[in-house]
Short mmCIF file of C-alpha atoms in Angstrom, two decimals:
data_model
loop_
_atom_site.label_atom_id
_atom_site.label_comp_id
_atom_site.label_asym_id
_atom_site.label_seq_id
_atom_site.Cartn_x
_atom_site.Cartn_y
_atom_site.Cartn_z
CA MET A 241 22.64 -132.59 30.84
CA PRO A 242 20.57 -135.13 29.31
CA ALA A 243 21.62 -136.95 26.85
CA ALA A 244 18.97 -138.41 23.03
CA PRO A 245 17.44 -141.79 24.44
CA ARG A 246 18.90 -144.79 23.83
CA ILE A 247 17.84 -148.11 23.18
CA ALA A 248 20.21 -151.25 22.71
CA ALA A 249 20.64 -153.86 19.50
CA SER A 250 20.34 -156.63 22.01
CA SER A 251 16.65 -155.94 22.78
CA LEU A 252 15.44 -155.76 19.77
CA PHE A 253 17.50 -158.91 17.81
CA THR A 254 19.19 -162.07 18.11
CA PRO A 255 22.63 -161.67 17.84
CA ASP A 256 22.73 -163.77 14.41
CA GLU A 257 20.28 -161.14 13.72
CA TRP A 258 22.62 -158.27 14.24
CA ALA A 259 26.13 -159.52 13.00
CA PRO A 260 25.35 -158.48 9.24
CA PHE A 261 25.52 -155.38 11.07
CA GLN A 262 28.33 -154.89 13.04
CA THR A 263 30.57 -156.09 10.11
CA ARG A 264 32.35 -153.32 7.52
CA PHE A 265 33.50 -154.29 4.44
CA GLY A 266 36.73 -151.98 3.26
CA TRP A 267 37.05 -152.13 0.03
CA ILE A 268 32.46 -150.24 0.10
CA GLY A 269 34.00 -147.46 1.89
CA PRO A 270 37.12 -145.87 -0.32
CA MET A 271 34.81 -147.69 -3.36
CA LEU A 272 32.04 -144.70 -2.98
CA VAL A 273 34.33 -142.33 -2.97
CA VAL A 274 35.56 -143.25 -6.03
CA HIS A 275 32.28 -143.33 -7.25
CA CYS A 276 30.85 -140.00 -6.36
CA TRP A 277 33.73 -137.99 -7.88
CA ALA A 278 33.27 -140.37 -11.07
CA VAL A 279 29.26 -139.23 -10.89
CA ILE A 280 30.76 -135.62 -10.95
CA ALA A 281 33.99 -136.46 -13.44
CA LEU A 282 31.21 -138.11 -16.07
CA ALA A 283 28.91 -134.42 -15.41
CA VAL A 284 31.29 -132.70 -16.01
CA VAL A 285 31.90 -134.06 -19.33
CA ALA A 286 28.50 -134.14 -20.70
CA GLY A 287 28.15 -130.43 -19.48
CA VAL A 288 31.20 -129.51 -21.86
CA LEU A 289 30.26 -131.81 -25.20
CA ILE A 290 26.79 -131.20 -24.58
CA PRO A 291 26.05 -127.66 -23.27
CA TRP A 292 22.00 -128.40 -23.69
CA LEU A 293 22.33 -131.06 -20.98
CA ILE A 294 24.09 -128.16 -18.44
CA PRO A 295 21.10 -127.20 -16.60
CA LEU A 296 20.52 -131.49 -15.54
CA CYS A 297 24.38 -131.79 -15.04
CA VAL A 298 24.48 -128.47 -12.09
CA MET A 299 21.94 -130.44 -10.71
CA VAL A 300 23.45 -134.28 -11.03
CA ILE A 301 26.79 -132.18 -9.62
CA GLY A 302 25.38 -130.77 -6.96
CA THR A 303 23.78 -133.17 -5.38
CA ARG A 304 27.32 -135.50 -5.54
CA GLN A 305 28.77 -132.57 -3.38
CA LEU A 306 26.32 -132.92 -1.32
CA GLY A 307 27.29 -137.45 -1.87
CA LEU A 308 30.98 -136.06 -0.67
CA ALA A 309 29.49 -134.20 2.32
CA ILE A 310 27.38 -137.61 3.08
CA LEU A 311 30.45 -139.49 2.40
CA MET A 312 32.26 -137.05 5.71
CA HIS A 313 29.12 -137.95 7.87
CA GLU A 314 30.07 -141.38 6.97
CA ALA A 315 33.76 -140.97 7.82
CA ALA A 316 33.26 -139.26 10.79
CA HIS A 317 31.51 -142.45 12.56
CA GLY A 318 34.72 -144.29 10.49
CA GLY A 319 32.83 -146.40 8.13
CA LEU A 320 34.82 -145.15 4.95
CA SER A 321 37.30 -147.98 5.86
CA ARG A 322 38.98 -149.65 8.97
CA ASN A 323 42.13 -148.37 8.87
CA GLN A 324 41.45 -145.42 10.93
CA ARG A 325 44.55 -142.96 8.98
CA LEU A 326 42.68 -143.96 5.32
CA ASN A 327 39.10 -143.72 6.49
CA ASP A 328 40.18 -139.61 7.85
CA PHE A 329 42.27 -138.71 4.89
CA LEU A 330 39.72 -139.87 2.61
CA GLY A 331 36.83 -138.13 4.99
CA HIS A 332 38.79 -135.21 5.53
CA TRP A 333 41.39 -134.42 1.74
CA LEU A 334 38.80 -135.98 -0.59
CA CYS A 335 35.40 -135.62 0.80
CA ALA A 336 35.42 -132.60 3.32
CA VAL A 337 38.34 -130.09 1.93
CA PRO A 338 36.57 -130.06 -2.05
CA ILE A 339 32.79 -128.83 -0.25
CA GLY A 340 34.92 -126.49 2.34
CA ALA A 341 35.03 -128.55 5.27
CA SER A 342 37.24 -129.76 7.35
CA LEU A 343 36.52 -133.75 9.21
CA ALA A 344 38.42 -132.48 12.61
CA ALA A 345 36.52 -129.97 12.90
CA TYR A 346 33.21 -132.46 12.09
CA ARG A 347 33.54 -134.60 14.11
CA PRO A 348 32.90 -133.66 17.79
CA TYR A 349 30.13 -131.24 16.31
CA HIS A 350 28.19 -134.12 14.90
CA LEU A 351 28.83 -136.94 17.77
CA SER A 352 27.05 -133.82 20.19
CA HIS A 353 24.11 -133.99 17.89
CA HIS A 354 24.07 -137.32 18.27
CA ARG A 355 24.23 -136.83 22.02
CA PHE A 356 21.61 -134.94 22.70
CA ALA A 357 19.56 -135.11 19.44
CA GLN A 358 17.07 -132.95 19.94
CA GLN A 359 18.03 -132.43 23.25
CA PRO A 360 18.71 -127.87 24.06
CA GLU A 361 21.76 -129.03 24.11
CA ASP A 362 22.42 -130.05 20.11
CA PRO A 363 23.99 -128.13 18.24
CA ASP A 364 21.70 -128.59 15.30
CA LEU A 365 18.46 -128.15 17.20
CA ILE A 366 18.00 -124.66 15.61
CA LEU A 367 17.41 -126.05 12.04
CA SER A 368 14.99 -128.10 12.77
CA ALA A 369 12.82 -125.82 15.72
CA PRO A 370 11.52 -123.46 13.76
CA PHE A 371 9.35 -125.98 11.73
CA PRO A 372 7.08 -125.11 9.99
CA VAL A 373 7.14 -122.76 8.26
CA SER A 374 4.59 -120.92 5.65
CA PRO A 375 4.65 -121.60 2.12
CA ALA A 376 5.72 -118.11 1.46
CA SER A 377 9.23 -118.49 4.43
CA LEU A 378 9.98 -121.91 3.17
CA ARG A 379 9.48 -120.38 -0.74
CA ARG A 380 12.22 -117.24 0.26
CA LYS A 381 14.78 -119.95 1.60
CA MET A 382 14.64 -122.10 -1.56
CA ILE A 383 15.11 -118.77 -3.99
CA ARG A 384 18.05 -117.98 -1.78
CA ASP A 385 19.24 -121.06 -2.07
CA LEU A 386 19.49 -120.87 -5.49
CA THR A 387 20.12 -117.68 -5.87
CA GLY A 388 23.72 -118.50 -4.27
CA GLN A 389 22.71 -115.97 -1.10
CA THR A 390 23.24 -118.78 1.26
CA PHE A 391 26.70 -119.78 -0.66
CA PHE A 392 27.91 -116.47 0.16
CA LYS A 393 26.76 -116.08 3.29
CA GLN A 394 28.80 -119.48 4.20
CA ARG A 395 31.10 -119.93 2.27
CA VAL A 396 32.00 -116.27 2.09
CA LEU A 397 31.45 -113.79 4.94
CA LEU A 398 30.84 -116.64 7.80
CA PRO A 399 34.55 -117.64 7.35
CA LEU A 400 35.25 -113.81 7.10
CA ARG A 401 33.60 -113.16 9.90
CA SER A 402 35.21 -116.81 11.74
CA SER A 403 38.68 -114.86 10.82
CA SER A 404 38.33 -111.76 12.53
CA PRO A 405 38.79 -111.12 16.32
CA LYS A 406 35.42 -110.41 17.23
CA GLY A 407 34.17 -113.84 15.64
CA ASP A 408 36.56 -116.83 15.84
CA SER A 409 34.02 -119.77 16.05
CA ALA A 410 31.44 -120.46 13.30
CA GLY A 411 29.19 -121.07 16.61
CA GLU A 412 28.83 -117.26 16.91
CA MET A 413 27.36 -116.71 13.60
CA ARG A 414 24.86 -119.30 13.71
CA SER A 415 23.94 -117.98 16.67
CA SER A 416 23.28 -114.75 15.48
CA SER A 417 21.23 -116.42 12.53
CA PRO A 418 17.16 -115.65 13.40
CA LYS A 419 15.08 -118.74 13.63
CA GLY A 420 13.57 -120.40 9.76
CA GLY A 421 16.64 -117.66 8.46
CA SER A 422 19.05 -118.36 6.19
CA ALA A 423 21.54 -120.13 8.72
CA PRO A 424 23.61 -122.56 7.61
CA GLN A 425 21.64 -126.23 6.48
CA HIS A 426 23.42 -129.06 7.94
CA ASP A 427 25.65 -129.94 10.66
CA TYR A 428 29.01 -129.70 8.51
CA ASP A 429 28.20 -126.11 6.91
CA SER A 430 28.80 -125.42 10.95
CA ILE A 431 32.28 -126.28 10.54
CA VAL A 432 33.09 -123.89 7.24
CA THR A 433 35.83 -121.25 9.38
CA GLY A 434 38.95 -119.57 8.35
CA ARG A 435 40.65 -122.37 8.72
CA SER A 436 38.89 -124.42 6.91
CA VAL A 437 39.45 -121.98 3.77
CA LEU A 438 42.39 -122.30 2.97
CA PRO A 439 42.69 -125.73 2.03
CA PHE A 440 39.32 -125.55 0.74
CA LEU A 441 41.70 -123.04 -2.06
CA ALA A 442 44.05 -125.22 -2.26
CA VAL A 443 42.24 -127.87 -3.38
CA ASN A 444 39.59 -125.49 -5.88
CA ALA A 445 43.13 -123.94 -7.12
CA ILE A 446 43.63 -127.89 -8.29
CA LEU A 447 40.41 -128.54 -9.42
CA LEU A 448 40.86 -125.66 -11.68
CA ALA A 449 44.17 -125.47 -13.00
CA GLY A 450 42.89 -129.13 -14.65
CA PHE A 451 40.22 -127.92 -15.78
CA VAL A 452 42.64 -125.03 -17.63
CA ALA A 453 45.09 -127.84 -18.80
CA ALA A 454 42.11 -129.60 -19.96
CA GLY A 455 40.73 -126.74 -22.22
CA ALA A 456 37.64 -126.05 -20.38
CA TRP A 457 38.68 -123.59 -18.01
CA TRP A 458 34.98 -121.92 -17.94
CA ALA A 459 33.49 -125.53 -16.79
CA PHE A 460 34.97 -125.05 -13.38
CA PHE A 461 33.25 -121.87 -13.10
CA ALA A 462 29.96 -123.42 -15.02
CA LEU A 463 29.96 -127.32 -13.82
CA TRP A 464 32.10 -126.74 -9.96
CA LEU A 465 31.07 -123.52 -9.11
CA LEU A 466 27.92 -122.91 -9.83
CA PRO A 467 26.56 -126.16 -8.96
CA MET A 468 27.83 -125.38 -4.66
CA ALA A 469 26.41 -122.33 -5.00
CA THR A 470 22.72 -123.87 -5.68
CA TRP A 471 21.49 -126.86 -5.79
CA PHE A 472 24.18 -127.85 -2.91
CA PRO A 473 22.49 -125.30 -0.96
CA LEU A 474 19.22 -126.41 -1.95
CA VAL A 475 19.36 -130.33 -1.20
CA THR A 476 21.51 -129.53 1.70
CA ARG A 477 18.26 -127.81 3.30
CA LEU A 478 16.27 -130.34 1.90
CA ARG A 479 17.85 -133.07 3.72
CA ASN A 480 17.87 -131.23 6.51
CA ILE A 481 14.06 -130.49 6.11
CA ALA A 482 13.62 -134.32 5.83
CA GLU A 483 15.92 -135.64 8.71
CA HIS A 484 14.47 -134.16 11.87
CA ALA A 485 11.74 -131.33 10.93
CA CYS A 486 8.14 -131.90 12.67
CA VAL A 487 8.86 -134.84 14.14
CA ASP A 488 6.76 -135.31 17.19
CA GLY A 489 8.10 -136.91 20.01
CA SER A 490 11.99 -136.83 18.58
CA ALA A 491 13.28 -135.64 22.10
CA ASP A 492 11.83 -138.46 23.92
CA ASP A 493 11.83 -141.47 22.24
CA ALA A 494 14.72 -143.20 20.65
CA PHE A 495 12.89 -144.45 17.01
CA ARG A 496 11.34 -140.81 16.95
CA ALA A 497 14.88 -139.54 16.88
CA ALA A 498 15.08 -138.45 13.50
CA ARG A 499 12.63 -139.25 9.97
CA THR A 500 13.30 -141.86 7.37
CA THR A 501 12.28 -140.76 3.92
CA ARG A 502 11.44 -143.51 1.17
CA ALA A 503 13.21 -142.08 -2.49
CA ALA A 504 12.37 -143.05 -5.95
CA TRP A 505 15.25 -143.45 -7.83
CA TRP A 506 14.83 -140.13 -8.72
CA GLU A 507 14.92 -138.72 -5.85
CA ARG A 508 18.12 -140.86 -5.12
CA ALA A 509 19.61 -139.22 -8.27
CA PHE A 510 18.97 -135.09 -7.60
CA ILE A 511 17.99 -134.92 -3.86
CA ALA A 512 19.27 -138.18 -1.39
CA PRO A 513 22.22 -140.26 -2.24
CA TYR A 514 24.01 -142.95 -0.21
CA TRP A 515 21.17 -143.84 1.62
CA VAL A 516 21.10 -140.84 3.52
CA ASN A 517 17.13 -140.98 3.83
CA PHE A 518 17.28 -143.57 6.31
CA HIS A 519 17.86 -141.38 8.72
CA ALA A 520 16.02 -142.69 11.77
CA GLU A 521 17.65 -146.02 11.50
CA HIS A 522 21.25 -144.44 11.35
CA HIS A 523 19.76 -142.13 14.75
CA LEU A 524 18.57 -145.97 16.48
CA PHE A 525 22.63 -147.21 15.36
CA MET A 526 24.72 -144.15 14.21
CA TRP A 527 27.96 -147.32 13.67
CA THR A 528 25.37 -148.83 11.36
CA ALA A 529 27.45 -148.21 7.76
CA CYS A 530 25.48 -146.74 5.64
CA TYR A 531 25.05 -148.86 3.09
CA ASN A 532 23.96 -151.56 5.82
CA LEU A 533 21.17 -149.01 6.72
CA PRO A 534 18.19 -150.45 3.64
CA LYS A 535 19.11 -153.75 4.88
CA LEU A 536 18.37 -152.07 8.90
CA HIS A 537 15.26 -150.01 7.82
CA ARG A 538 13.67 -154.29 6.41
CA LEU A 539 14.81 -155.81 9.21
CA LEU A 540 12.81 -153.28 11.76
CA ALA A 541 10.05 -153.07 9.94
CA GLU A 542 9.44 -157.23 9.52
CA LYS A 543 9.82 -156.74 13.36
CA GLY A 544 7.37 -154.70 14.01
CA TYR A 545 9.67 -151.56 15.00
CA ALA A 546 8.78 -148.78 11.48
CA ASP A 547 5.38 -148.39 13.31
CA ARG A 548 6.85 -146.54 15.90
CA MET A 549 9.23 -144.92 13.71
CA GLU A 550 8.53 -141.59 11.44
CA ILE A 551 8.61 -143.15 8.02
CA ALA A 552 7.63 -140.20 5.41
CA PRO A 553 6.75 -141.64 2.04
CA GLY A 554 8.95 -139.25 -0.07
CA TYR A 555 10.58 -135.12 -0.51
CA LEU A 556 7.80 -133.99 -1.80
CA SER A 557 5.23 -134.43 1.46
CA VAL A 558 7.82 -134.00 4.27
CA LEU A 559 8.37 -130.11 2.53
CA ARG A 560 4.16 -129.71 2.36
CA GLU A 561 4.55 -130.98 6.45
CA ALA A 562 7.82 -128.53 6.60
CA SER A 563 5.31 -125.87 5.21
CA SER A 564 2.20 -126.08 6.84
CA LYS A 565 2.02 -123.60 9.31
CA ALA A 566 -0.82 -120.68 8.15
CA THR A 567 0.21 -117.62 7.42
#
């Protein structure tokens, strides 16, 4: 099986230029996890105290649920802590399990995606291959996300099927999904299986108990489950489209294995937290810590490599390109 094209850092940078990107600070990863949960907690408190803010809080919390998935992704690359046990604890129990995923299942799947990015063997190829689609098709997908249909398929039907005798893997559900349909939105969704359901239910039972103890039981459903069932699937889909869909030459050129999307402050707040928009840089050098990706982006541009990369001016431009197929 042909692996995705690679490029060595030494062919682009001097040792002094590359040295800062080989350093991981042990405290930043744990603080990112704390930051993610702190934003969620503040949004919950705001929604409880000021109910008319609930729609905005749902968007903020859903984006930070995506943030938990992104930090699980960072843990899959060993990026949350230099201590492997702490890295895996944070990535699994504080990031993956609350949203129904499993770091142990995600890591080999995701590293396979990197090894075969945009090749026929890429397990994520089914997520980008259908694009571009028609505007009507994209609208239907987004409506399914916002109405909870995607959540129901991923969090109820998929675990039930994966735990049944006739379908014991999430991959079967993925392979049976029609192109352009409501297949799982990104690789961390592919490891929502029967085995990850019990930890997910246990952690969410603890969260529910906390809401009950605080005298706001209803907020668990309105300000935790509702974002997970609506905004989280939507921004996950937008992330997936932006990362790999409609990138010409992505299977042949390491610089074009993925797309980087410039993100304004509101896009970082409501769509793309924790530097996830710098995906071309991540695929070039996947062990670079997420907080170093903006600096890596600037260095690549300074050295004249940006012209070889797929860089979009924003998420709206990506959506226009992804929905450009004539009806």
